[in-house]
Amino acid sequence: MASRDPILVVEADAVYYTRRPASTIRRWAHEGRIQRYGSGRGKVRYNVNELPAATTDEWTGEVTLGDPPPLPGRQSEAA
């Protein structure tokens, strides 16, 4: 991924952007899939550039989740 300045969002915004539960966002950070910034209740931020976006079909309303971030130290299966 190209090096971009991080765009930091709170957990609630990360949940909305990915359409995944907050526990999944925290697990991804714990596993090292995404980076977390800060510590303490209400002070943790996530880089939105590292999060998989969910898309919603404008006609059917169907939500498509993005692929989860890869585990660190592993190459993607497509490579």
PDB file of N, CA and C in Angstrom:
ATOM      1  N   MET A   1       0.846  -1.169   0.000  1.00  0.00           N
ATOM      2  CA  MET A   1       0.000   0.000   0.000  1.00  0.00           C
ATOM      3  C   MET A   1       0.889   1.230   0.000  1.00  0.00           C
ATOM      4  N   ALA A   2       0.505   2.240  -0.738  1.00  0.00           N
ATOM      5  CA  ALA A   2       1.279   3.471  -0.791  1.00  0.00           C
ATOM      6  C   ALA A   2       1.274   4.141   0.577  1.00  0.00           C
ATOM      7  N   SER A   3       2.388   4.774   0.908  1.00  0.00           N
ATOM      8  CA  SER A   3       2.458   5.421   2.219  1.00  0.00           C
ATOM      9  C   SER A   3       1.645   6.713   2.178  1.00  0.00           C
ATOM     10  N   ARG A   4       0.590   6.727   2.928  1.00  0.00           N
ATOM     11  CA  ARG A   4      -0.272   7.898   3.043  1.00  0.00           C
ATOM     12  C   ARG A   4      -0.328   8.281   4.505  1.00  0.00           C
ATOM     13  N   ASP A   5      -0.593   9.533   4.753  1.00  0.00           N
ATOM     14  CA  ASP A   5      -0.785   9.959   6.127  1.00  0.00           C
ATOM     15  C   ASP A   5      -2.019   9.256   6.675  1.00  0.00           C
ATOM     16  N   PRO A   6      -1.945   8.788   7.913  1.00  0.00           N
ATOM     17  CA  PRO A   6      -3.099   8.080   8.461  1.00  0.00           C
ATOM     18  C   PRO A   6      -4.282   9.024   8.679  1.00  0.00           C
ATOM     19  N   ILE A   7      -5.452   8.518   8.391  1.00  0.00           N
ATOM     20  CA  ILE A   7      -6.695   9.223   8.694  1.00  0.00           C
ATOM     21  C   ILE A   7      -7.297   8.465   9.868  1.00  0.00           C
ATOM     22  N   LEU A   8      -7.222   9.050  11.043  1.00  0.00           N
ATOM     23  CA  LEU A   8      -7.607   8.345  12.258  1.00  0.00           C
ATOM     24  C   LEU A   8      -9.081   8.544  12.569  1.00  0.00           C
ATOM     25  N   VAL A   9      -9.727   7.424  12.934  1.00  0.00           N
ATOM     26  CA  VAL A   9     -11.145   7.456  13.298  1.00  0.00           C
ATOM     27  C   VAL A   9     -11.334   6.694  14.604  1.00  0.00           C
ATOM     28  N   VAL A  10     -12.390   7.034  15.316  1.00  0.00           N
ATOM     29  CA  VAL A  10     -12.718   6.316  16.550  1.00  0.00           C
ATOM     30  C   VAL A  10     -13.340   4.969  16.196  1.00  0.00           C
ATOM     31  N   GLU A  11     -13.466   4.117  17.187  1.00  0.00           N
ATOM     32  CA  GLU A  11     -13.967   2.764  16.961  1.00  0.00           C
ATOM     33  C   GLU A  11     -15.361   2.754  16.331  1.00  0.00           C
ATOM     34  N   ALA A  12     -16.236   3.637  16.772  1.00  0.00           N
ATOM     35  CA  ALA A  12     -17.603   3.666  16.226  1.00  0.00           C
ATOM     36  C   ALA A  12     -17.596   3.976  14.732  1.00  0.00           C
ATOM     37  N   ASP A  13     -16.710   4.853  14.307  1.00  0.00           N
ATOM     38  CA  ASP A  13     -16.611   5.171  12.882  1.00  0.00           C
ATOM     39  C   ASP A  13     -16.028   3.998  12.096  1.00  0.00           C
ATOM     40  N   ALA A  14     -15.067   3.282  12.691  1.00  0.00           N
ATOM     41  CA  ALA A  14     -14.491   2.098  12.048  1.00  0.00           C
ATOM     42  C   ALA A  14     -15.558   1.020  11.870  1.00  0.00           C
ATOM     43  N   VAL A  15     -16.422   0.866  12.861  1.00  0.00           N
ATOM     44  CA  VAL A  15     -17.521  -0.100  12.787  1.00  0.00           C
ATOM     45  C   VAL A  15     -18.477   0.276  11.657  1.00  0.00           C
ATOM     46  N   TYR A  16     -18.817   1.538  11.561  1.00  0.00           N
ATOM     47  CA  TYR A  16     -19.729   1.997  10.511  1.00  0.00           C
ATOM     48  C   TYR A  16     -19.110   1.806   9.125  1.00  0.00           C
ATOM     49  N   TYR A  17     -17.839   2.130   8.986  1.00  0.00           N
ATOM     50  CA  TYR A  17     -17.146   2.053   7.694  1.00  0.00           C
ATOM     51  C   TYR A  17     -17.011   0.615   7.203  1.00  0.00           C
ATOM     52  N   THR A  18     -16.720  -0.311   8.114  1.00  0.00           N
ATOM     53  CA  THR A  18     -16.497  -1.707   7.730  1.00  0.00           C
ATOM     54  C   THR A  18     -17.749  -2.565   7.822  1.00  0.00           C
ATOM     55  N   ARG A  19     -18.753  -2.123   8.580  1.00  0.00           N
ATOM     56  CA  ARG A  19     -19.965  -2.904   8.879  1.00  0.00           C
ATOM     57  C   ARG A  19     -19.616  -4.192   9.619  1.00  0.00           C
ATOM     58  N   ARG A  20     -18.584  -4.133  10.455  1.00  0.00           N
ATOM     59  CA  ARG A  20     -18.163  -5.268  11.278  1.00  0.00           C
ATOM     60  C   ARG A  20     -18.349  -4.882  12.744  1.00  0.00           C
ATOM     61  N   PRO A  21     -18.497  -5.864  13.636  1.00  0.00           N
ATOM     62  CA  PRO A  21     -18.647  -5.560  15.058  1.00  0.00           C
ATOM     63  C   PRO A  21     -17.374  -4.926  15.637  1.00  0.00           C
ATOM     64  N   ALA A  22     -17.549  -4.161  16.704  1.00  0.00           N
ATOM     65  CA  ALA A  22     -16.413  -3.521  17.369  1.00  0.00           C
ATOM     66  C   ALA A  22     -15.407  -4.556  17.843  1.00  0.00           C
ATOM     67  N   SER A  23     -15.887  -5.714  18.274  1.00  0.00           N
ATOM     68  CA  SER A  23     -14.973  -6.761  18.738  1.00  0.00           C
ATOM     69  C   SER A  23     -14.064  -7.242  17.610  1.00  0.00           C
ATOM     70  N   THR A  24     -14.555  -7.238  16.381  1.00  0.00           N
ATOM     71  CA  THR A  24     -13.734  -7.639  15.236  1.00  0.00           C
ATOM     72  C   THR A  24     -12.641  -6.607  14.973  1.00  0.00           C
ATOM     73  N   ILE A  25     -12.981  -5.340  15.061  1.00  0.00           N
ATOM     74  CA  ILE A  25     -11.998  -4.271  14.872  1.00  0.00           C
ATOM     75  C   ILE A  25     -10.904  -4.389  15.928  1.00  0.00           C
ATOM     76  N   ARG A  26     -11.298  -4.608  17.183  1.00  0.00           N
ATOM     77  CA  ARG A  26     -10.310  -4.752  18.262  1.00  0.00           C
ATOM     78  C   ARG A  26      -9.467  -6.013  18.070  1.00  0.00           C
ATOM     79  N   ARG A  27     -10.068  -7.109  17.590  1.00  0.00           N
ATOM     80  CA  ARG A  27      -9.313  -8.343  17.356  1.00  0.00           C
ATOM     81  C   ARG A  27      -8.296  -8.141  16.245  1.00  0.00           C
ATOM     82  N   TRP A  28      -8.694  -7.469  15.163  1.00  0.00           N
ATOM     83  CA  TRP A  28      -7.752  -7.193  14.085  1.00  0.00           C
ATOM     84  C   TRP A  28      -6.556  -6.400  14.601  1.00  0.00           C
ATOM     85  N   ALA A  29      -6.801  -5.429  15.470  1.00  0.00           N
ATOM     86  CA  ALA A  29      -5.702  -4.636  16.037  1.00  0.00           C
ATOM     87  C   ALA A  29      -4.822  -5.518  16.919  1.00  0.00           C
ATOM     88  N   HIS A  30      -5.431  -6.391  17.711  1.00  0.00           N
ATOM     89  CA  HIS A  30      -4.673  -7.289  18.586  1.00  0.00           C
ATOM     90  C   HIS A  30      -3.814  -8.254  17.774  1.00  0.00           C
ATOM     91  N   GLU A  31      -4.332  -8.738  16.656  1.00  0.00           N
ATOM     92  CA  GLU A  31      -3.601  -9.670  15.804  1.00  0.00           C
ATOM     93  C   GLU A  31      -2.535  -8.971  14.955  1.00  0.00           C
ATOM     94  N   GLY A  32      -2.550  -7.646  14.927  1.00  0.00           N
ATOM     95  CA  GLY A  32      -1.568  -6.910  14.144  1.00  0.00           C
ATOM     96  C   GLY A  32      -1.996  -6.665  12.703  1.00  0.00           C
ATOM     97  N   ARG A  33      -3.244  -6.967  12.381  1.00  0.00           N
ATOM     98  CA  ARG A  33      -3.736  -6.747  11.015  1.00  0.00           C
ATOM     99  C   ARG A  33      -3.863  -5.252  10.715  1.00  0.00           C
ATOM    100  N   ILE A  34      -4.265  -4.480  11.712  1.00  0.00           N
ATOM    101  CA  ILE A  34      -4.367  -3.029  11.587  1.00  0.00           C
ATOM    102  C   ILE A  34      -3.659  -2.416  12.783  1.00  0.00           C
ATOM    103  N   GLN A  35      -3.279  -1.170  12.623  1.00  0.00           N
ATOM    104  CA  GLN A  35      -2.561  -0.492  13.701  1.00  0.00           C
ATOM    105  C   GLN A  35      -3.540   0.322  14.526  1.00  0.00           C
ATOM    106  N   ARG A  36      -3.308   0.325  15.824  1.00  0.00           N
ATOM    107  CA  ARG A  36      -4.133   1.166  16.688  1.00  0.00           C
ATOM    108  C   ARG A  36      -3.266   2.287  17.228  1.00  0.00           C
ATOM    109  N   TYR A  37      -3.859   3.435  17.375  1.00  0.00           N
ATOM    110  CA  TYR A  37      -3.169   4.621  17.850  1.00  0.00           C
ATOM    111  C   TYR A  37      -3.798   5.042  19.168  1.00  0.00           C
ATOM    112  N   GLY A  38      -2.965   5.243  20.173  1.00  0.00           N
ATOM    113  CA  GLY A  38      -3.457   5.643  21.477  1.00  0.00           C
ATOM    114  C   GLY A  38      -3.816   4.445  22.325  1.00  0.00           C
ATOM    115  N   SER A  39      -4.204   4.734  23.559  1.00  0.00           N
ATOM    116  CA  SER A  39      -4.632   3.678  24.474  1.00  0.00           C
ATOM    117  C   SER A  39      -5.599   4.270  25.479  1.00  0.00           C
ATOM    118  N   GLY A  40      -6.356   3.402  26.084  1.00  0.00           N
ATOM    119  CA  GLY A  40      -7.335   3.838  27.074  1.00  0.00           C
ATOM    120  C   GLY A  40      -8.721   3.932  26.474  1.00  0.00           C
ATOM    121  N   ARG A  41      -9.688   3.808  27.356  1.00  0.00           N
ATOM    122  CA  ARG A  41     -11.085   3.831  26.929  1.00  0.00           C
ATOM    123  C   ARG A  41     -11.440   5.159  26.256  1.00  0.00           C
ATOM    124  N   GLY A  42     -11.920   5.074  25.038  1.00  0.00           N
ATOM    125  CA  GLY A  42     -12.344   6.261  24.308  1.00  0.00           C
ATOM    126  C   GLY A  42     -11.223   7.042  23.657  1.00  0.00           C
ATOM    127  N   LYS A  43      -9.988   6.582  23.789  1.00  0.00           N
ATOM    128  CA  LYS A  43      -8.857   7.315  23.230  1.00  0.00           C
ATOM    129  C   LYS A  43      -8.151   6.555  22.110  1.00  0.00           C
ATOM    130  N   VAL A  44      -8.637   5.386  21.757  1.00  0.00           N
ATOM    131  CA  VAL A  44      -8.024   4.568  20.704  1.00  0.00           C
ATOM    132  C   VAL A  44      -8.566   5.023  19.352  1.00  0.00           C
ATOM    133  N   ARG A  45      -7.669   5.120  18.373  1.00  0.00           N
ATOM    134  CA  ARG A  45      -8.036   5.487  17.007  1.00  0.00           C
ATOM    135  C   ARG A  45      -7.477   4.439  16.054  1.00  0.00           C
ATOM    136  N   TYR A  46      -8.120   4.310  14.900  1.00  0.00           N
ATOM    137  CA  TYR A  46      -7.693   3.370  13.862  1.00  0.00           C
ATOM    138  C   TYR A  46      -7.518   4.123  12.553  1.00  0.00           C
ATOM    139  N   ASN A  47      -6.566   3.677  11.735  1.00  0.00           N
ATOM    140  CA  ASN A  47      -6.306   4.293  10.439  1.00  0.00           C
ATOM    141  C   ASN A  47      -7.328   3.756   9.441  1.00  0.00           C
ATOM    142  N   VAL A  48      -8.161   4.621   8.917  1.00  0.00           N
ATOM    143  CA  VAL A  48      -9.222   4.190   8.004  1.00  0.00           C
ATOM    144  C   VAL A  48      -8.642   3.642   6.694  1.00  0.00           C
ATOM    145  N   ASN A  49      -7.411   4.019   6.341  1.00  0.00           N
ATOM    146  CA  ASN A  49      -6.778   3.494   5.126  1.00  0.00           C
ATOM    147  C   ASN A  49      -6.466   2.009   5.238  1.00  0.00           C
ATOM    148  N   GLU A  50      -6.386   1.471   6.452  1.00  0.00           N
ATOM    149  CA  GLU A  50      -6.099   0.051   6.664  1.00  0.00           C
ATOM    150  C   GLU A  50      -7.365  -0.798   6.771  1.00  0.00           C
ATOM    151  N   LEU A  51      -8.514  -0.162   6.853  1.00  0.00           N
ATOM    152  CA  LEU A  51      -9.769  -0.887   7.071  1.00  0.00           C
ATOM    153  C   LEU A  51     -10.444  -1.225   5.744  1.00  0.00           C
ATOM    154  N   PRO A  52     -11.030  -2.430   5.642  1.00  0.00           N
ATOM    155  CA  PRO A  52     -11.756  -2.791   4.412  1.00  0.00           C
ATOM    156  C   PRO A  52     -13.141  -2.142   4.397  1.00  0.00           C
ATOM    157  N   ALA A  53     -13.413  -1.411   3.349  1.00  0.00           N
ATOM    158  CA  ALA A  53     -14.699  -0.715   3.244  1.00  0.00           C
ATOM    159  C   ALA A  53     -15.809  -1.684   2.873  1.00  0.00           C
ATOM    160  N   ALA A  54     -16.963  -1.462   3.454  1.00  0.00           N
ATOM    161  CA  ALA A  54     -18.163  -2.199   3.058  1.00  0.00           C
ATOM    162  C   ALA A  54     -18.889  -1.344   2.020  1.00  0.00           C
ATOM    163  N   THR A  55     -19.476  -1.981   1.025  1.00  0.00           N
ATOM    164  CA  THR A  55     -20.225  -1.249   0.006  1.00  0.00           C
ATOM    165  C   THR A  55     -21.684  -1.682   0.039  1.00  0.00           C
ATOM    166  N   THR A  56     -22.559  -0.742  -0.304  1.00  0.00           N
ATOM    167  CA  THR A  56     -23.989  -1.010  -0.325  1.00  0.00           C
ATOM    168  C   THR A  56     -24.512  -0.772  -1.732  1.00  0.00           C
ATOM    169  N   ASP A  57     -25.190  -1.776  -2.295  1.00  0.00           N
ATOM    170  CA  ASP A  57     -25.782  -1.640  -3.625  1.00  0.00           C
ATOM    171  C   ASP A  57     -26.942  -0.651  -3.531  1.00  0.00           C
ATOM    172  N   GLU A  58     -26.922   0.369  -4.382  1.00  0.00           N
ATOM    173  CA  GLU A  58     -27.943   1.413  -4.282  1.00  0.00           C
ATOM    174  C   GLU A  58     -29.340   0.931  -4.673  1.00  0.00           C
ATOM    175  N   TRP A  59     -29.439  -0.137  -5.447  1.00  0.00           N
ATOM    176  CA  TRP A  59     -30.746  -0.619  -5.880  1.00  0.00           C
ATOM    177  C   TRP A  59     -31.327  -1.660  -4.938  1.00  0.00           C
ATOM    178  N   THR A  60     -30.512  -2.596  -4.503  1.00  0.00           N
ATOM    179  CA  THR A  60     -31.034  -3.681  -3.670  1.00  0.00           C
ATOM    180  C   THR A  60     -30.784  -3.464  -2.188  1.00  0.00           C
ATOM    181  N   GLY A  61     -29.836  -2.589  -1.850  1.00  0.00           N
ATOM    182  CA  GLY A  61     -29.490  -2.368  -0.450  1.00  0.00           C
ATOM    183  C   GLY A  61     -28.587  -3.444   0.121  1.00  0.00           C
ATOM    184  N   GLU A  62     -28.136  -4.371  -0.740  1.00  0.00           N
ATOM    185  CA  GLU A  62     -27.278  -5.459  -0.292  1.00  0.00           C
ATOM    186  C   GLU A  62     -25.908  -4.908   0.099  1.00  0.00           C
ATOM    187  N   VAL A  63     -25.424  -5.327   1.266  1.00  0.00           N
ATOM    188  CA  VAL A  63     -24.124  -4.889   1.771  1.00  0.00           C
ATOM    189  C   VAL A  63     -23.086  -5.952   1.453  1.00  0.00           C
ATOM    190  N   THR A  64     -21.968  -5.527   0.871  1.00  0.00           N
ATOM    191  CA  THR A  64     -20.856  -6.417   0.565  1.00  0.00           C
ATOM    192  C   THR A  64     -19.679  -6.001   1.434  1.00  0.00           C
ATOM    193  N   LEU A  65     -19.205  -6.945   2.248  1.00  0.00           N
ATOM    194  CA  LEU A  65     -18.080  -6.660   3.133  1.00  0.00           C
ATOM    195  C   LEU A  65     -16.774  -6.824   2.382  1.00  0.00           C
ATOM    196  N   GLY A  66     -15.802  -5.970   2.722  1.00  0.00           N
ATOM    197  CA  GLY A  66     -14.483  -6.093   2.123  1.00  0.00           C
ATOM    198  C   GLY A  66     -13.724  -7.246   2.759  1.00  0.00           C
ATOM    199  N   ASP A  67     -12.680  -7.706   2.095  1.00  0.00           N
ATOM    200  CA  ASP A  67     -11.843  -8.776   2.643  1.00  0.00           C
ATOM    201  C   ASP A  67     -11.121  -8.275   3.888  1.00  0.00           C
ATOM    202  N   PRO A  68     -10.991  -9.114   4.904  1.00  0.00           N
ATOM    203  CA  PRO A  68     -10.289  -8.676   6.114  1.00  0.00           C
ATOM    204  C   PRO A  68      -8.816  -8.404   5.820  1.00  0.00           C
ATOM    205  N   PRO A  69      -8.198  -7.520   6.593  1.00  0.00           N
ATOM    206  CA  PRO A  69      -6.770  -7.258   6.381  1.00  0.00           C
ATOM    207  C   PRO A  69      -5.961  -8.527   6.604  1.00  0.00           C
ATOM    208  N   PRO A  70      -4.842  -8.678   5.883  1.00  0.00           N
ATOM    209  CA  PRO A  70      -4.029  -9.905   6.035  1.00  0.00           C
ATOM    210  C   PRO A  70      -3.317  -9.932   7.375  1.00  0.00           C
ATOM    211  N   LEU A  71      -3.019 -11.131   7.822  1.00  0.00           N
ATOM    212  CA  LEU A  71      -2.216 -11.283   9.031  1.00  0.00           C
ATOM    213  C   LEU A  71      -0.802 -10.822   8.746  1.00  0.00           C
ATOM    214  N   PRO A  72      -0.128 -10.212   9.713  1.00  0.00           N
ATOM    215  CA  PRO A  72       1.235  -9.771   9.470  1.00  0.00           C
ATOM    216  C   PRO A  72       2.169 -10.961   9.258  1.00  0.00           C
ATOM    217  N   GLY A  73       3.143 -10.792   8.364  1.00  0.00           N
ATOM    218  CA  GLY A  73       4.102 -11.842   8.102  1.00  0.00           C
ATOM    219  C   GLY A  73       3.632 -12.889   7.128  1.00  0.00           C
ATOM    220  N   ARG A  74       2.420 -12.767   6.630  1.00  0.00           N
ATOM    221  CA  ARG A  74       1.880 -13.720   5.652  1.00  0.00           C
ATOM    222  C   ARG A  74       1.658 -13.006   4.343  1.00  0.00           C
ATOM    223  N   GLN A  75       1.958 -13.681   3.258  1.00  0.00           N
ATOM    224  CA  GLN A  75       1.664 -13.122   1.947  1.00  0.00           C
ATOM    225  C   GLN A  75       0.242 -13.481   1.583  1.00  0.00           C
ATOM    226  N   SER A  76      -0.363 -12.659   0.759  1.00  0.00           N
ATOM    227  CA  SER A  76      -1.738 -12.951   0.347  1.00  0.00           C
ATOM    228  C   SER A  76      -1.738 -14.227  -0.501  1.00  0.00           C
ATOM    229  N   GLU A  77      -2.871 -14.908  -0.537  1.00  0.00           N
ATOM    230  CA  GLU A  77      -2.983 -16.158  -1.286  1.00  0.00           C
ATOM    231  C   GLU A  77      -2.898 -15.916  -2.777  1.00  0.00           C
ATOM    232  N   ALA A  78      -3.195 -14.710  -3.238  1.00  0.00           N
ATOM    233  CA  ALA A  78      -3.154 -14.396  -4.659  1.00  0.00           C
ATOM    234  C   ALA A  78      -1.725 -14.255  -5.168  1.00  0.00           C
ATOM    235  N   ALA A  79      -0.780 -14.010  -4.258  1.00  0.00           N
ATOM    236  CA  ALA A  79       0.607 -13.786  -4.688  1.00  0.00           C
ATOM    237  C   ALA A  79       1.310 -15.057  -5.060  1.00  0.00           C
TER     238      ALA A  79
END
